[in-house]
CSV table of C-alpha atoms in Angstrom, one decimal:
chain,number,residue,atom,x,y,z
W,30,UNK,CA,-38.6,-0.4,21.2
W,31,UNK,CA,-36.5,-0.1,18.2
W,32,UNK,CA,-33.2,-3.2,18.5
W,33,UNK,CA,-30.9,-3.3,16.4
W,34,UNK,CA,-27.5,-5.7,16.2
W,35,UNK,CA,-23.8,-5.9,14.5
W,36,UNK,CA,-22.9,-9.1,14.4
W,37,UNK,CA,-19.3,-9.8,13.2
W,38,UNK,CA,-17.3,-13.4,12.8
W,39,UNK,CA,-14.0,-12.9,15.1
W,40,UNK,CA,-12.4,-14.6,12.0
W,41,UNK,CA,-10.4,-11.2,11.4
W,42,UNK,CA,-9.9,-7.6,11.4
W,43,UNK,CA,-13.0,-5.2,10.8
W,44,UNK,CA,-12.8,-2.9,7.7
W,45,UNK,CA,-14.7,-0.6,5.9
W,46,UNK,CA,-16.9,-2.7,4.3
W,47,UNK,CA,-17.6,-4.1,7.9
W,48,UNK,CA,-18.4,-0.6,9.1
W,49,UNK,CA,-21.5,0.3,7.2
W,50,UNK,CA,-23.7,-2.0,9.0
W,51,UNK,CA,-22.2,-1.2,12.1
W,52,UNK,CA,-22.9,2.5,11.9
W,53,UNK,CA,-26.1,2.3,10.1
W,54,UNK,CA,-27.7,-0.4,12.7
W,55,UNK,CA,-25.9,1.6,15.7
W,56,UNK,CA,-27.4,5.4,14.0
W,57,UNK,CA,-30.9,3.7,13.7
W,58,UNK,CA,-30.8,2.1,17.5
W,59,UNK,CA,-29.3,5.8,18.8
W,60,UNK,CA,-31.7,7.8,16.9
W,61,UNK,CA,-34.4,5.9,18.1
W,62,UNK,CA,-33.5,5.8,21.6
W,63,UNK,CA,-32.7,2.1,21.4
W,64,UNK,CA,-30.7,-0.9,22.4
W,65,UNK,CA,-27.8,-1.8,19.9
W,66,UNK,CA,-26.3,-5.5,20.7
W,67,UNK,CA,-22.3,-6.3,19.6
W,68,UNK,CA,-23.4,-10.1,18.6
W,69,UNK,CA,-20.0,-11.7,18.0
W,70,UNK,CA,-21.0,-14.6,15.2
W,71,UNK,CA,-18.4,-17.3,16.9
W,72,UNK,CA,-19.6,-20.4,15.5
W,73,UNK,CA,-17.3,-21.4,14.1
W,74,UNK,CA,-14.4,-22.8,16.1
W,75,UNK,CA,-12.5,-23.1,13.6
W,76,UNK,CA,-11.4,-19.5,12.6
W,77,UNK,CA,-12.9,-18.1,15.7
W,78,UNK,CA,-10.4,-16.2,17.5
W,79,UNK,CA,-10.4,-14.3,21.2
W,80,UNK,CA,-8.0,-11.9,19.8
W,81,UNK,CA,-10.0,-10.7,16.6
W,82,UNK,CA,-13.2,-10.8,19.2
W,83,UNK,CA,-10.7,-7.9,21.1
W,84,UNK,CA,-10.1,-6.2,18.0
W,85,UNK,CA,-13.7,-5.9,16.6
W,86,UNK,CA,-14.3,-4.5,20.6
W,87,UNK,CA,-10.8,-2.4,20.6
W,88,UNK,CA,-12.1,-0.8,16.9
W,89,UNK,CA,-15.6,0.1,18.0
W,90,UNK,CA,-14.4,1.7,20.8
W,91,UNK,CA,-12.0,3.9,19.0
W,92,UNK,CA,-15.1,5.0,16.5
W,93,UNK,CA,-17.1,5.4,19.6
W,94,UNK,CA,-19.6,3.3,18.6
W,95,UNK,CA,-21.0,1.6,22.4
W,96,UNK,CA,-23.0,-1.0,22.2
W,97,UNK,CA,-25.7,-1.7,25.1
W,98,UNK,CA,-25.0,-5.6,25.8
W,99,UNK,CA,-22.9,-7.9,23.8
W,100,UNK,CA,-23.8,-11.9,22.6
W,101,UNK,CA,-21.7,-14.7,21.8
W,102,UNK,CA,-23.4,-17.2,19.8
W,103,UNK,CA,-21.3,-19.9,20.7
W,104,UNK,CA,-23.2,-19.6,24.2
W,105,UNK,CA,-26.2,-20.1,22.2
W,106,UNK,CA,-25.7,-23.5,21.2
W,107,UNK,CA,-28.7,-25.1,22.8
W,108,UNK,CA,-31.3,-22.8,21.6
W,109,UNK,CA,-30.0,-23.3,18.0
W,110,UNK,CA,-30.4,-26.9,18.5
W,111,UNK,CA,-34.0,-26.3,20.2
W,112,UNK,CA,-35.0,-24.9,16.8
W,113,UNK,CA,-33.4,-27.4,14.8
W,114,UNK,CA,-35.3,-29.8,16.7
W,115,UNK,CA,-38.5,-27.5,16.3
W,116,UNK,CA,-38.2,-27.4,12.5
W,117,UNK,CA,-38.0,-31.3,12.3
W,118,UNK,CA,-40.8,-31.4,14.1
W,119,UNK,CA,-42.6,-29.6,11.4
W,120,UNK,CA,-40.9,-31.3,8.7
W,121,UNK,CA,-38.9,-28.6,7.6
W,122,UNK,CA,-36.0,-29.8,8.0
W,123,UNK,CA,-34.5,-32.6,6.6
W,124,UNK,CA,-30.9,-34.7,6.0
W,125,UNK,CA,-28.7,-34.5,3.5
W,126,UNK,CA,-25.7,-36.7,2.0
W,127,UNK,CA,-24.2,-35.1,-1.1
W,128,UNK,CA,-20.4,-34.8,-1.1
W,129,UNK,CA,-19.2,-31.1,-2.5
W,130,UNK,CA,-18.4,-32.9,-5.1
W,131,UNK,CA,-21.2,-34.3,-6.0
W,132,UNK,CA,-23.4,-31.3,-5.7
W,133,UNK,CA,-20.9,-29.1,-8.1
W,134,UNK,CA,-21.7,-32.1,-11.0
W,135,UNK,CA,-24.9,-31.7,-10.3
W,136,UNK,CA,-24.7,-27.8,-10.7
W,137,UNK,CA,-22.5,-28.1,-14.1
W,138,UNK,CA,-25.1,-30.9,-15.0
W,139,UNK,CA,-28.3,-28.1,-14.3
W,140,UNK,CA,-26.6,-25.3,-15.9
W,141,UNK,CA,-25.2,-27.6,-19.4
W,142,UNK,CA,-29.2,-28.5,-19.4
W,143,UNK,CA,-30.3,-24.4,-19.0
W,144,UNK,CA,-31.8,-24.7,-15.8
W,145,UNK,CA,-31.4,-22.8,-12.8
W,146,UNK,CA,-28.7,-24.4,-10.6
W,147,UNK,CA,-31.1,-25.2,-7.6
W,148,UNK,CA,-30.8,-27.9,-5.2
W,149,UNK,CA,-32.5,-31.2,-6.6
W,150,UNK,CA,-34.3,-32.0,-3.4
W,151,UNK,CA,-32.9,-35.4,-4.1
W,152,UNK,CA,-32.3,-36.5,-0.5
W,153,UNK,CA,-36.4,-36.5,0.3
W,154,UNK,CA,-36.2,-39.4,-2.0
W,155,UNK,CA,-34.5,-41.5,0.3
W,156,UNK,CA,-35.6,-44.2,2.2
W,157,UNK,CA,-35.1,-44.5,6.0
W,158,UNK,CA,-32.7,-47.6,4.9
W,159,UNK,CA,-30.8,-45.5,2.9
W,160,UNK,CA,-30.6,-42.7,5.2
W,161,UNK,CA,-28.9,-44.7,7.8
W,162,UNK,CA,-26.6,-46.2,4.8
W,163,UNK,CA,-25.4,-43.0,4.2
W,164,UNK,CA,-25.2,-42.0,7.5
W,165,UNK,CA,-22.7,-44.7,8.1
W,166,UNK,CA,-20.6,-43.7,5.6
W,167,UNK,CA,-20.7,-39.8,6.4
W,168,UNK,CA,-22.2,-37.8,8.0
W,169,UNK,CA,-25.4,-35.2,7.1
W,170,UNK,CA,-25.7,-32.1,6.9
W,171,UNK,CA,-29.8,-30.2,7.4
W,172,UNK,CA,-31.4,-28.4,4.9
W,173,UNK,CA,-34.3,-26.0,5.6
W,174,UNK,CA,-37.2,-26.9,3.2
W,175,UNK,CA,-38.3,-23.6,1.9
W,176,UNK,CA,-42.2,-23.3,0.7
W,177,UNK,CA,-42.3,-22.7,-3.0
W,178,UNK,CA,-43.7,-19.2,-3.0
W,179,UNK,CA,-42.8,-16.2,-3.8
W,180,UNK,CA,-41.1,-13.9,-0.8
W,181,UNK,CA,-42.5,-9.9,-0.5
W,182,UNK,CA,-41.0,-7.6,2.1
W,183,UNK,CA,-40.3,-3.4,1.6
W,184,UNK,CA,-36.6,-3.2,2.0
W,185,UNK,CA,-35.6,0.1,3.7
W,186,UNK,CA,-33.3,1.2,0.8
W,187,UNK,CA,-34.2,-1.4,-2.3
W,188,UNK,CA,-37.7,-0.8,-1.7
W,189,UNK,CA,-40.6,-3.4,-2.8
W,190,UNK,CA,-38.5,-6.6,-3.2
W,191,UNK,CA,-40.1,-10.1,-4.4
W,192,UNK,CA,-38.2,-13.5,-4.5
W,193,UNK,CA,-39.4,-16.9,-5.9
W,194,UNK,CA,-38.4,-19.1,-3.4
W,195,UNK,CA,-38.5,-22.2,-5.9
W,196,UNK,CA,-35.2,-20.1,-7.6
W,197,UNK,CA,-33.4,-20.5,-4.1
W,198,UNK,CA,-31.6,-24.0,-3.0
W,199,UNK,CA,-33.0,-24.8,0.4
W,200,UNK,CA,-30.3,-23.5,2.5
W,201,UNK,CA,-27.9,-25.9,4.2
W,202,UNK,CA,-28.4,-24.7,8.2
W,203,UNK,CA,-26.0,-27.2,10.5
W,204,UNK,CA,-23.3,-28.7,8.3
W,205,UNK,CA,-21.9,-32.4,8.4
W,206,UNK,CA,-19.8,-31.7,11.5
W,207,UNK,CA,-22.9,-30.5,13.1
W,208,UNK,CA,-21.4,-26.6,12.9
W,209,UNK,CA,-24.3,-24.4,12.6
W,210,UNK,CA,-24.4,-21.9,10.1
W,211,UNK,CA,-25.1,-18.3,10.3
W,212,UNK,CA,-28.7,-18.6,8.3
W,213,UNK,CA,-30.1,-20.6,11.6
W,214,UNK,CA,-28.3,-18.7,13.9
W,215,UNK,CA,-29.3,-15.3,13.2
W,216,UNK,CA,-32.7,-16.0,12.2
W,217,UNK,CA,-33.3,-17.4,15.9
W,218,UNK,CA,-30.6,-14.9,17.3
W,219,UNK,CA,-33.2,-11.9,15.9
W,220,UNK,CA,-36.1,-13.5,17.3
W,221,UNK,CA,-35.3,-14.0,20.5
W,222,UNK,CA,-33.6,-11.4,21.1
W,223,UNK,CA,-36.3,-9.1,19.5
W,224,UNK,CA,-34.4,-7.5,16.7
W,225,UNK,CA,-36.2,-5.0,14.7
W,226,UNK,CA,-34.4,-3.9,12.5
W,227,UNK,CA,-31.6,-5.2,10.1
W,228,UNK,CA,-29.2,-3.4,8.0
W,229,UNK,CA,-26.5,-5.2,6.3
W,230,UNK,CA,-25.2,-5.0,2.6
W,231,UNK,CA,-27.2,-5.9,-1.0
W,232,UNK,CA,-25.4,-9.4,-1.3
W,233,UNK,CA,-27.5,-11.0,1.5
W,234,UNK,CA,-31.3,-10.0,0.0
W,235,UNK,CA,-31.2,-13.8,-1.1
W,236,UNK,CA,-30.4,-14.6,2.6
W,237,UNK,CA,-32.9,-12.7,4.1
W,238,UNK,CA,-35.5,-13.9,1.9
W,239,UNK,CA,-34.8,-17.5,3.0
W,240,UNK,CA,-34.2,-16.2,6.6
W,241,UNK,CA,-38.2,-14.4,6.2
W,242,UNK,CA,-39.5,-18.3,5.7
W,243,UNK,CA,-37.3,-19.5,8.4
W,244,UNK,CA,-38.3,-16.9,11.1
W,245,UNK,CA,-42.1,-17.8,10.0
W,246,UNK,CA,-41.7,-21.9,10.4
W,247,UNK,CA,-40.3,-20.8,13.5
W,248,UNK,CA,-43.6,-18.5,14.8
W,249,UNK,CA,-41.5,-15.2,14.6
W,250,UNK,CA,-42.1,-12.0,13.1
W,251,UNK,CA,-39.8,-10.2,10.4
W,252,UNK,CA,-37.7,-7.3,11.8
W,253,UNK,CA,-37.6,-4.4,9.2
W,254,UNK,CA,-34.9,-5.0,6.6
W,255,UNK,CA,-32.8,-2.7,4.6
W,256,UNK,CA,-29.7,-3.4,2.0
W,257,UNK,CA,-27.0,-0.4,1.6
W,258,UNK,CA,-25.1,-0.8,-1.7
W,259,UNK,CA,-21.5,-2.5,-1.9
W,260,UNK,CA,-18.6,-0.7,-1.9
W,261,UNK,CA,-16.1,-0.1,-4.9
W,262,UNK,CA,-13.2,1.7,-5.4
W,263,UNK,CA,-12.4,4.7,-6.8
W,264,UNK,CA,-12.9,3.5,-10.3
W,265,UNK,CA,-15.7,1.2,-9.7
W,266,UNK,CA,-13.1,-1.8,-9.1
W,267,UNK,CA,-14.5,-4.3,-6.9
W,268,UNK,CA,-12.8,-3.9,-3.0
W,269,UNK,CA,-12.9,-7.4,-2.0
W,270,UNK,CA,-9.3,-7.7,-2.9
W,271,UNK,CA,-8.5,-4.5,-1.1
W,272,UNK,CA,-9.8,-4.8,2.1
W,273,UNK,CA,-7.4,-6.8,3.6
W,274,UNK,CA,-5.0,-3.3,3.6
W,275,UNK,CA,-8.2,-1.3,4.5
W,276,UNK,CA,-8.8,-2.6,8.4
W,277,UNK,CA,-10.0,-0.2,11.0
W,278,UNK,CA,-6.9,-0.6,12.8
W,279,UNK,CA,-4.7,0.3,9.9
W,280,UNK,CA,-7.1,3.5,9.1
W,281,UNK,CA,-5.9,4.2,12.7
W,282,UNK,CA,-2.6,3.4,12.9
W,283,UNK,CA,-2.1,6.1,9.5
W,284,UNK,CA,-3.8,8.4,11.7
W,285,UNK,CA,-7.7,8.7,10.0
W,286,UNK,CA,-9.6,10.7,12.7
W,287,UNK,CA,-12.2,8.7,13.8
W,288,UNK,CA,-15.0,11.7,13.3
W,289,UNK,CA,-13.5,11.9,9.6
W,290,UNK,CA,-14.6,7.8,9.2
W,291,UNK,CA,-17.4,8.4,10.5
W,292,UNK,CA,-18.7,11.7,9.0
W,293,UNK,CA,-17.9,10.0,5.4
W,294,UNK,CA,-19.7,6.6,6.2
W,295,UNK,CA,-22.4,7.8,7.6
W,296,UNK,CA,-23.7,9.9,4.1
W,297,UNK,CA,-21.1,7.5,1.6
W,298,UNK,CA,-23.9,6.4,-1.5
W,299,UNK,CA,-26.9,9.1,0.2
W,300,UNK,CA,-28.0,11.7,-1.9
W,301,UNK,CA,-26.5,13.7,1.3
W,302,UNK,CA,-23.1,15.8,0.6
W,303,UNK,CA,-20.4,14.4,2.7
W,304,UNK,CA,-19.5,17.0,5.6
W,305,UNK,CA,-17.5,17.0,8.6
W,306,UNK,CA,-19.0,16.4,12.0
W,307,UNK,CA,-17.7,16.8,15.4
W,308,UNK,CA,-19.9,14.7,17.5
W,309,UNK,CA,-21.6,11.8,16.9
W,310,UNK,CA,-24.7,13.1,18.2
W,311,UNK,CA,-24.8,15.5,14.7
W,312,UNK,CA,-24.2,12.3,12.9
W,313,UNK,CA,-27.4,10.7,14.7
W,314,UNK,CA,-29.5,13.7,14.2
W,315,UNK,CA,-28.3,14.1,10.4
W,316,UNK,CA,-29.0,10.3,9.5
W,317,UNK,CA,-31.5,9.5,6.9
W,318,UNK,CA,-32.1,5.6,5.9
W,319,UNK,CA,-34.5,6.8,3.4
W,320,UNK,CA,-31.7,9.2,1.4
W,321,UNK,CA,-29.6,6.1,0.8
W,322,UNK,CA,-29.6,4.3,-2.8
W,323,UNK,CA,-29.0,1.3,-4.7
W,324,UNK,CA,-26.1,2.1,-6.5
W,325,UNK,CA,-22.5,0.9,-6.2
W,326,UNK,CA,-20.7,3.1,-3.7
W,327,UNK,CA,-17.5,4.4,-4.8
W,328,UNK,CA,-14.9,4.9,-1.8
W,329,UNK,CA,-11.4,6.0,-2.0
W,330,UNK,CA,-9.4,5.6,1.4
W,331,UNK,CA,-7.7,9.1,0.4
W,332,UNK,CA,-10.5,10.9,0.9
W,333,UNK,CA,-10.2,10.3,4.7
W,334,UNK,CA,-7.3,12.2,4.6
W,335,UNK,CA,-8.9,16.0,3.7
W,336,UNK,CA,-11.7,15.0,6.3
W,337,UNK,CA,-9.2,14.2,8.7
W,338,UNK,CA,-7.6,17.3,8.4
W,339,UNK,CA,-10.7,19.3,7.9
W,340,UNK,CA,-12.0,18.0,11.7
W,341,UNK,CA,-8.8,18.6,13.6
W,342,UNK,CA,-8.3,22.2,12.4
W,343,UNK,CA,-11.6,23.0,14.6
W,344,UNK,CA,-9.9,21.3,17.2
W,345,UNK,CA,-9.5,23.1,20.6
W,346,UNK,CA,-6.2,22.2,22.2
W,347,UNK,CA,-7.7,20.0,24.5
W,348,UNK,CA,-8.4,17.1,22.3
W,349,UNK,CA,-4.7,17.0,21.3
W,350,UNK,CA,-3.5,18.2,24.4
W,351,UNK,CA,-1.6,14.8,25.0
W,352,UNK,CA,-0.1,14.4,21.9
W,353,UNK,CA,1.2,17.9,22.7
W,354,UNK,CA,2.6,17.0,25.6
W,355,UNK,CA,4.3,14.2,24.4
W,356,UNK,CA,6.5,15.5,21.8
W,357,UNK,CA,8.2,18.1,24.6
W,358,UNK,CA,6.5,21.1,24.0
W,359,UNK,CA,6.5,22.9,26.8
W,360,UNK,CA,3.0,23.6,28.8
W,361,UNK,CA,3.3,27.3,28.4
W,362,UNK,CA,3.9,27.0,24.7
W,363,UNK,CA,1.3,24.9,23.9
W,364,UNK,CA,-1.6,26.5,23.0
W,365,UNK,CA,0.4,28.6,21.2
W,366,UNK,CA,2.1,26.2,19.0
W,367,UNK,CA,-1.5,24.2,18.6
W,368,UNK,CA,-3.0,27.5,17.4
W,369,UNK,CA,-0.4,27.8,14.7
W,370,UNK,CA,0.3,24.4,13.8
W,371,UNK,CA,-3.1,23.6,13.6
W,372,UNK,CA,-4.2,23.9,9.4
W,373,UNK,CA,-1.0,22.7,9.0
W,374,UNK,CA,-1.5,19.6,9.4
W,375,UNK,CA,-3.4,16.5,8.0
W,376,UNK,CA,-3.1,14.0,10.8
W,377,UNK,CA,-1.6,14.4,14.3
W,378,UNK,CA,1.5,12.8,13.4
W,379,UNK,CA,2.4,15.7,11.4
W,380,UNK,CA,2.6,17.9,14.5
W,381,UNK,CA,6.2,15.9,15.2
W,382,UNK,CA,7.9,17.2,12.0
W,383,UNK,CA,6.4,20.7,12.9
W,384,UNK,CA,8.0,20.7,16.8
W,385,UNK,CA,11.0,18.8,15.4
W,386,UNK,CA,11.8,22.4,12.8
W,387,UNK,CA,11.2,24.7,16.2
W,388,UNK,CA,13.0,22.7,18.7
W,389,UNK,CA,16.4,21.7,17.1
W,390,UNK,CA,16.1,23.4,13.2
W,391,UNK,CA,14.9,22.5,9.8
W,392,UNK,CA,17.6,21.6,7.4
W,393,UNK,CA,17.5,24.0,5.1
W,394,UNK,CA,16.2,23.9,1.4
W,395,UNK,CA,17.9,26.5,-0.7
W,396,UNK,CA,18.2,26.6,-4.0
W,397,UNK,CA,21.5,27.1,-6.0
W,398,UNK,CA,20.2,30.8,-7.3
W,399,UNK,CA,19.7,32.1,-3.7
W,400,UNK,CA,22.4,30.2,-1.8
W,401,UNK,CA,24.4,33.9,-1.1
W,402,UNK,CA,21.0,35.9,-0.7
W,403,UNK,CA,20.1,33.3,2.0
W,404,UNK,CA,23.2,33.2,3.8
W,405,UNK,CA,23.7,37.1,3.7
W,406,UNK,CA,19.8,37.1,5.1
W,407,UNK,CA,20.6,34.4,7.7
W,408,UNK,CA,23.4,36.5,8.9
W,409,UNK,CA,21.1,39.4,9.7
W,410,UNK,CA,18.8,37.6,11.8
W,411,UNK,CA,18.7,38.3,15.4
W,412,UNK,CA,19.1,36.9,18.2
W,413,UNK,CA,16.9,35.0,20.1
W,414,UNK,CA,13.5,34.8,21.4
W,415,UNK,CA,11.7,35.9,18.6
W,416,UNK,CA,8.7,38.0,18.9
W,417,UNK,CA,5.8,39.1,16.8
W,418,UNK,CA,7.2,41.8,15.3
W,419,UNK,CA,10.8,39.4,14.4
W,420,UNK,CA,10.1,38.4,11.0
W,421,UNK,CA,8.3,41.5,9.4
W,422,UNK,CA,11.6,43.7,11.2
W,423,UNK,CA,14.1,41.3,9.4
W,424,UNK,CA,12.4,40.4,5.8
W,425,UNK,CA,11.7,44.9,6.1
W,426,UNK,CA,15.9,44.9,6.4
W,427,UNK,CA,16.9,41.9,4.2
W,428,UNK,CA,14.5,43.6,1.6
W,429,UNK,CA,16.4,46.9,1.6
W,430,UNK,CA,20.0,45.0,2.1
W,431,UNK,CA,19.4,42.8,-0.9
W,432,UNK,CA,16.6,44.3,-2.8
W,433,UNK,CA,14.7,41.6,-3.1
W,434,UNK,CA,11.0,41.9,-2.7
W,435,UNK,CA,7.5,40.0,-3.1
W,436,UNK,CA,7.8,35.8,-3.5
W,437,UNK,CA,12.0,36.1,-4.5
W,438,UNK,CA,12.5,37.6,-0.9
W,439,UNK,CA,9.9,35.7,1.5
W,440,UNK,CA,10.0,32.0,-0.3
W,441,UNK,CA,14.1,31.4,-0.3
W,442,UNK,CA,13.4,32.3,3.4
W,443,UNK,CA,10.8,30.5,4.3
W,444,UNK,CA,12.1,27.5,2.7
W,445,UNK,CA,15.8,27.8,4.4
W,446,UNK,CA,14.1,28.2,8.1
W,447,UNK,CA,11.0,25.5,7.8
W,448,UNK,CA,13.0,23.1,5.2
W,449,UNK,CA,9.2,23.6,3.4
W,450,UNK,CA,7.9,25.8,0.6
W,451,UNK,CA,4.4,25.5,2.5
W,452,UNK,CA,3.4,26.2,6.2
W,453,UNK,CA,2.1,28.5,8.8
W,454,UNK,CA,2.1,32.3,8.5
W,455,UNK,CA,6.0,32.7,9.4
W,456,UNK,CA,5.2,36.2,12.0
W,457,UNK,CA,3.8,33.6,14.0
W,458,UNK,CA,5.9,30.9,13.5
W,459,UNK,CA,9.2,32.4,14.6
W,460,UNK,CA,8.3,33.4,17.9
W,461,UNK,CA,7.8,29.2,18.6
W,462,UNK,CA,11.3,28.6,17.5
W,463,UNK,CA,13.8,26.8,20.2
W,464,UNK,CA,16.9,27.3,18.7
W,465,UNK,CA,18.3,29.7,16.2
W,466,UNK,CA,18.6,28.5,13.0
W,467,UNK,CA,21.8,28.3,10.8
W,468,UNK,CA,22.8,27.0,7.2
C-alpha cells in the first residue's frame, strides 16, 4: 500500500512553500488509494506550539486536504532513543564536543586551505579519558557516522541522483541538550510507520542522502523519493523573505478560493497548463509526478486572484448560499442576485459592495460634462420595482429626450446608478435594486 506523510514543525503558520509537499504527498496517497499521515514534527519544545499545531490542522481543513491518522513525534521519544541506542550498538554513532564556535574556525580554517568544509571526524580521536573530560564540562551532542561511499537513488522528479557521502559532515542527530533532530526522527518515523513515498522540496536531496545510510544502519528500506523545485517570485527573487506575508491563513482571510490554491499548486513548475478545477477528485485524477521539473518555480500570489474568480463564476448558488444570506438579501432574491452578481466578482467579499449599491444606492460617479444630462435622465426614471424591460424603456426615452446615443448615453448612466464604470449587464441589474436611486 502506497503511505505517504506531511510532517510540519508547529513552530508557525503554513504557507505556500509549505503546501507543495502537502498536496503532492496527499495527491500521491489519494491517487493511489492510500493512507496519508499529518505527522506534526514537535520536537522541539522550544518553538513548539499547540496553537500553530491548530493552525496547520485548521489550514488543511480549509484546502480539504484529510489526512487518515495524525503523529506527534514528541510521543515518539522512546523509539528515537531505541535507535539511538541501536546505532551505538553498531558503532555508528558517536559523541561529540565542539562548541559552535569552534566548528565555524574550523570551517573558515577548511575553506582558507581549499577544502571542502566537512566535519573533521576529530572527536573519534578521543580517548575514553577525554570524553568524560569533556563531558564534565559540556555536554555532547551524537553524530551519525556515515560510510564513505557514494549514495544512488532515482528521484521521482531529479531523476538519477549520486552523492559522495565523504562530501557530507556526518550529521549531528540528538544535540547537546539531548533534543533530537529531525534527520533521526524521520528516518525512524518513515520506517516504522511504513512510508513509501517522500516528496518534499530540492534543498533536502543532501538530507535524504544521509537519511538513505541511516534508514540502512538501521535494517530499513528506502521509501521512493522525489524533490519538486523551490519557489521564487515573480521575477525569480528568492521567497524566503516573503513568506512570512504569504501564510495559508492570510491567502484566506483575502479571500483566495481554496479550489483556486489548489488548482495552481497542483500543476505550478509541470509542463501541465494551470486550469481551474472544481473538485479535488479532478485534481487527483489530473496529477502527474512525472510532468514536474527541476527548474525554479516562479509564483506570483496575484495570480490566485483570476483563478479565484474564474472558480466561483461556475458556482451554483448553493456554495455561496450563506454568504448570501448574510449580507440581507432576501431568500426570494437570491438566486437572482447570485446569477447576476456572479462574473462580477473576484472573491466573495465583493458580493457586499454589489448588495450594498441595490439595497441603499451607489453614490454616484458623474462627470463634470454630463452632470445636467444625468440629472435630466435621473429625473425620468420610474418608479419602483423595476422590471426587465425598465432599463431598455428609459435609456429608449433618455436617448430621444437628450439625443445621446451609443457609450455617451449608457456609460454616464451606468456610472451614476452603480458608482462603477464596469459591472453586470444593467437590464438585469435594475430589477435587484431596493431603493431608487437619486443624485
Amino acid at each position: 500500500m502506497t503511505v505517504t506523510r506531511f510532517a510540519p514543525s508547529p513552530t508557525g503558520y503554513l504557507h505556500v512553500g509549505n503546501l507543495r509537499p502537502a498536496l503532492f504527498n496527499w495527491l500521491i496517497a489519494r491517487k493511489a488509494g492510500g493512507t496519508f499521515i499529518l505527522r506534526l514534527d514537535d520536537t522541539d519544545p522550544e518553538r513548539s506550539r499547540p496553537e500553530y499545531a491548530d493552525a496547520i490542522r485548521e489550514d488543511l481543513e480549509w484546502l480539504g486536504l484529510t489526512w487518515d491518522r495524525v503523529e506527534t513525534q514528541s510521543a515518539r521519544l522512546d523509539r528515537y532513543a531505541a535507535a539511538a541506542d541501536e546505532l551505538r550498538a553498531k558503532a555508528r554513532f558517536y559523541e561529540c564536543f565542539e562548541t559552535p564556535t569552534e566548528l565555524e574556525l574550523k570551517r573558515k580554517k577548511q575553506l582558507n586551505m581549499g577544502l571542502p568544509p566537512v566535519y573533521d571526524r576529530a572527536a573519534l580521536k578521543l580517548s575514553e579519558a577525554e570524553r568524560a573530560a569533556l563531558r564534565a564540562e559540556r555536554p555532547g551532542h551524537w553524530r551519525f557516522l556515515l560510510d564513505h561511499e557514494r549514495i544512488d537513488w532515482q528521484d521521482g522528479i531529479l531523476g538519477e541522483i549520486s552523492i559522495d557521502a565523504a562530501s557530507v559532515s556526518d550529521p549531528v542527530l540528538i544535540r547537546g541538550d539531548g533534543q533530537v533532530l529531525y534527520t533521526l526522527a524521520s528516518v525512524v518515523d518513515d520506517t516504522e510507520m511504513g512510508i513509501t513515498d517522500v516528496v518534499r522540496g530540492s534543498d533536502h536531496v543532501t538530507n535524504t542522502a544521509t537519511q538513505i545510510q541511516i534508514i540502512e544502519a538501521l535494517g530499513g528500506t528506502a521509501p521512493r523519493f522525489a524533490h519538486h523545485s523551490l519557489l521564487t517570485g515573480p521575477q525569480g527573487e528568492g521567497l524566503s523573505k516573503r513568506l512570512g506575508t504569504l501564510a495559508l491563513r492570510d491567502l484566506r482571510e483575502n479571500g483566495v478560493e481554496p479550489m483556486a490554491l489548489l488548482s495552481l499548486m497542483a500543476r505550478l513548475g509541470s509542463s501541465d497548463p494551470v486550469e481551474v478545477r472544481t473538485s479535488h477528485q479532478e485534481l487527483i485524477d489530473g496529477f502527474e509526478m512525472s510532468h514536474f521539473g527541476a527548474a525554479p518555480t516562479k509564483f506570483d500570489v496575484e495570480d490566485l486572484y483570476p483563478l479565484t474568480a474564474r472558480f466561483l463564476h461556475g458556482q451554483p448558488l448553493a456554495a455561496v448560499a450563506a454568504d448570501v444570506a448574510a449580507l440581507g438579501v432576501p431568500a426570494e432574491l437570491a438566486e437572482r442576485f447570485w446569477q447576476v452578481m456572479r462574473e462580477n466578482i473576484v472573491t466573495r467579499a465583493d458580493l457586499a459592495g454589489w448588495w450594498e449599491v441595490l439595497s441603499s444606492g451607489a453614490e454616484p460617479l458623474v462627470e463634470a460634462e454630463d452632470v445636467e444630462f444625468v440629472a435630466q435622465a435621473f429625473a425620468m426614471l420610474p418608479d419602483l420595482p423595476f422590471d426587465e424591460g425598465t432599463w431598455a424603456e428609459w435609456t429608449s426615452a433618455v436617448k430621444e429626450a437628450t439625443g445621446r446615443k451609443g457609450k455617451g448615453l449608457f456609460m454616464p448612466l451606468r456610472k451614476a446608478l452603480t458608482g462603477r464604470p464596469r459591472g453586470p449587464e444593467m437590464a438585469d441589474f435594475l430589477p435587484l435594486m431596493q431603493v431608487k436611486p437619486r443624485l
